[in-house]
Every structure is written in structure tokens, then in C-alpha cells.
């Protein structure tokens, strides 16, 4: 399967900047050997989807509510994301787990809602630095997978060690390969054959200079990119390092 390079813009960008990133992506995406996705803030999804319409680059959201509609001030449903032009949605990012107290149960309910609305969920898991230092990373990630993925899950899993996000630090290649192998085993145990073909992205300080090494590792099905996705040339540099 082609690798997926997904950009998470987080809470960055106004209309002008969105166009400045998306337009060069549209031009640069042709002929790449991977799939490309950008996840702008909800306010920019329509703009970015319009700029990227008919291109090789898909658009996604960064979160959705578990309910389809109703009295949830400030929230956005999966159907609203899809209506705005999104095809994917990031769920359970560590910043949402930390800033909004999102539990595995909440992530699971959002994943069900996203799937029902026709979005491909990208479910994020990953340990904190203290958990890794205590040797608890497999127990933590295994628990997050068991709690966050609904029965019959079809989508993408992103392994993002919390301590590597936005810090410029990455795990060793051995540690990334070991964790991705562990996640593959858990996916097959939880989902059966369906778990064998799901993409597992690595996320955490991916940049053009380390992308080839990380994307070349076994069971790495792509990358979830934060900071470097805000510069079209850096994001395309990572995409060019992807395995076909
Ligand atoms: C992220 O937040 O998903 C992420 C991977 O960020 P960064 O690439 O900036 O570490």
C-alpha cells in the first residue's frame, strides 16, 4: 500500500496562509509515489478543499464530535467536516487527550461517528516520556488501541510518542520499528485479518532530513507531520522521501 503523508496544521493559519500552503502542494503533488493529506483548522477546510479539488491531495479535519448534531456549542460533527470537503479526520491526538481530557472511550465514540459519516479516521496513540522511561510504552499504547478502536475498525493508526511532538526529538529507528511491529500485532489480535493491512503512521518531529530513515522502517505506513506541514516545500520534501 502507498504510504500516507498527512499534515496536521493544528491551530495555525488564516485564509491567506492556507492558500499559500495549499497552492504549491497542488502543483507539487503530481507524480509522487505516496498519498497526501492536509488537515487544516475547521475554518479553512472549505477553502483548502476548493484549492485542492481534483488534485492528488486530500483534506481532513483535526477532531469531530461523537454526536451527529444537537446542543453542543462550539463542536463540529463528522458530517459537517465531510460537508465542508474533508475525507479524513484525526482523532485522539495527544493534544486533545491532554487539553480536552479525551479518554479512549470518547475517541472510540468519535471514531464510530466519523466512520458512519464516511470519513476515514486517523486514531492517534502514544506514550509520554515518563511512561517510556518506565518501560510502559507497550502497555500504554496497547491499552489505547484496545480502548479507542471500535470493533471492525477500518482506518489509519498514528503512533505519536508525546515527547517527540514538536520537540525536534525522535525515538531511535529501532524503537520506532519495535513499536510499529507491536502495534501491528495488536491490530491483528483486535481486528483479525482486517488489522493486517491498516496503515500505521509515525508522527513526532518528522522533517525532510529524517523522513527517509523513518519512512523506510518496517511497518511504517506513512507519517503524521505537524510543524513541517506548515511549509509546502518541507511537506513535499517529506513526501518525496516516502516509499512507493
Ligand atoms: C503532531 O502534532 O501530530 C506532530 C507530529 O507534530 P510535529 O511534527 O510538529 O512533531
Short mmCIF file of C-alpha atoms in Angstrom, two decimals, residues 116-244:
data_model
loop_
_atom_site.label_atom_id
_atom_site.label_comp_id
_atom_site.label_asym_id
_atom_site.label_seq_id
_atom_site.Cartn_x
_atom_site.Cartn_y
_atom_site.Cartn_z
CA UNK A 116 -20.64 6.49 9.91
CA UNK A 117 -20.27 9.88 8.21
CA UNK A 118 -17.97 8.45 5.54
CA UNK A 119 -14.71 9.84 6.91
CA UNK A 120 -11.53 7.80 7.32
CA UNK A 121 -10.45 8.10 10.97
CA UNK A 122 -6.80 8.53 11.90
CA UNK A 123 -6.60 7.39 15.51
CA UNK A 124 -3.57 8.64 17.44
CA UNK A 125 -1.82 6.73 20.22
CA UNK A 126 1.47 7.25 22.01
CA UNK A 127 3.21 7.24 25.36
CA UNK A 128 4.55 10.15 27.42
CA UNK A 129 8.23 10.45 28.21
CA UNK A 130 7.68 9.28 31.79
CA UNK A 131 5.85 6.21 30.53
CA UNK A 132 8.67 5.36 28.13
CA UNK A 133 11.31 5.86 30.81
CA UNK A 134 9.33 3.47 33.00
CA UNK A 135 9.23 0.93 30.16
CA UNK A 136 5.45 1.19 29.96
CA UNK A 137 5.13 2.19 26.29
CA UNK A 138 3.70 -1.10 25.06
CA UNK A 139 1.18 -1.32 27.89
CA UNK A 140 0.10 2.29 27.29
CA UNK A 141 -0.20 2.03 23.52
CA UNK A 142 -1.80 -1.41 23.71
CA UNK A 143 -4.39 -0.04 26.13
CA UNK A 144 -5.09 2.97 23.93
CA UNK A 145 -5.60 0.74 20.90
CA UNK A 146 -7.92 -1.63 22.75
CA UNK A 147 -9.92 1.29 24.18
CA UNK A 148 -10.02 3.61 21.17
CA UNK A 149 -10.62 1.31 18.21
CA UNK A 150 -14.19 0.09 17.72
CA UNK A 151 -14.97 -3.42 16.53
CA UNK A 152 -14.36 -3.75 12.81
CA UNK A 153 -12.24 -0.56 12.73
CA UNK A 154 -11.22 0.49 9.25
CA UNK A 155 -8.91 3.50 9.14
CA UNK A 156 -5.42 4.62 9.99
CA UNK A 157 -3.48 4.43 13.27
CA UNK A 158 -0.85 7.06 14.07
CA UNK A 159 1.87 6.26 16.61
CA UNK A 160 2.96 9.58 18.09
CA UNK A 161 5.17 9.45 21.17
CA UNK A 162 4.01 12.53 23.10
CA UNK A 163 7.57 13.53 23.95
CA UNK A 164 8.54 13.65 20.26
CA UNK A 165 5.75 16.01 19.19
CA UNK A 166 7.03 19.48 18.40
CA UNK A 167 10.28 18.89 20.29
CA UNK A 168 12.70 18.03 17.50
CA UNK A 169 13.37 14.73 19.26
CA UNK A 170 12.53 11.34 17.77
CA UNK A 171 12.80 7.79 19.09
CA UNK A 172 15.61 5.67 17.69
CA UNK A 173 14.88 3.82 14.47
CA UNK A 174 14.96 0.58 16.49
CA UNK A 175 12.34 1.93 18.89
CA UNK A 176 10.07 3.10 16.07
CA UNK A 177 10.35 -0.26 14.31
CA UNK A 178 9.70 -2.14 17.56
CA UNK A 179 6.62 -0.07 18.38
CA UNK A 180 5.19 -0.35 14.87
CA UNK A 181 5.69 -4.12 14.99
CA UNK A 182 3.97 -4.20 18.37
CA UNK A 183 1.05 -2.12 17.04
CA UNK A 184 0.68 -4.42 14.02
CA UNK A 185 0.45 -7.40 16.36
CA UNK A 186 -2.18 -5.68 18.48
CA UNK A 187 -4.20 -4.66 15.41
CA UNK A 188 -4.29 -8.25 14.17
CA UNK A 189 -5.19 -9.50 17.66
CA UNK A 190 -8.00 -6.93 17.97
CA UNK A 191 -9.31 -6.88 14.41
CA UNK A 192 -8.23 -10.16 12.83
CA UNK A 193 -7.24 -10.12 9.16
CA UNK A 194 -8.55 -6.56 8.88
CA UNK A 195 -5.78 -5.40 11.17
CA UNK A 196 -3.06 -6.74 8.88
CA UNK A 197 -3.50 -4.16 6.14
CA UNK A 198 -4.14 -0.94 8.05
CA UNK A 199 -1.63 1.86 7.72
CA UNK A 200 0.35 2.75 10.83
CA UNK A 201 1.79 6.27 10.59
CA UNK A 202 4.71 7.54 12.63
CA UNK A 203 4.37 11.08 14.00
CA UNK A 204 6.69 13.27 16.05
CA UNK A 205 9.24 15.75 14.68
CA UNK A 206 9.29 14.33 11.15
CA UNK A 207 11.13 16.65 8.77
CA UNK A 208 12.74 16.34 5.35
CA UNK A 209 16.12 15.42 6.87
CA UNK A 210 14.86 12.41 8.88
CA UNK A 211 11.90 11.35 6.71
CA UNK A 212 13.69 8.79 4.53
CA UNK A 213 15.09 6.92 7.55
CA UNK A 214 11.76 6.86 9.40
CA UNK A 215 9.64 6.07 6.36
CA UNK A 216 11.99 3.26 5.38
CA UNK A 217 11.34 1.30 8.56
CA UNK A 218 9.22 -1.86 8.55
CA UNK A 219 5.51 -1.36 9.29
CA UNK A 220 5.77 2.42 8.89
CA UNK A 221 2.90 3.22 6.53
CA UNK A 222 3.48 6.95 6.38
CA UNK A 223 3.88 9.99 8.59
CA UNK A 224 1.72 12.40 10.55
CA UNK A 225 3.50 15.72 10.33
CA UNK A 226 2.84 18.79 12.47
CA UNK A 227 5.27 21.71 12.25
CA UNK A 228 6.86 20.76 8.94
CA UNK A 229 3.45 20.59 7.23
CA UNK A 230 3.12 24.38 7.54
CA UNK A 231 5.75 24.92 4.84
CA UNK A 232 4.75 23.41 1.50
CA UNK A 233 8.35 22.74 0.48
CA UNK A 234 9.15 20.88 3.73
CA UNK A 235 5.97 18.84 3.49
CA UNK A 236 6.71 17.94 -0.12
CA UNK A 237 10.28 17.10 0.88
CA UNK A 238 8.92 14.56 3.35
CA UNK A 239 6.54 13.21 0.72
CA UNK A 240 9.40 12.74 -1.74
CA UNK A 241 11.13 10.53 0.84
CA UNK A 242 8.13 8.19 1.04
CA UNK A 243 8.32 4.61 -0.19
CA UNK A 244 6.22 3.99 -3.27
#
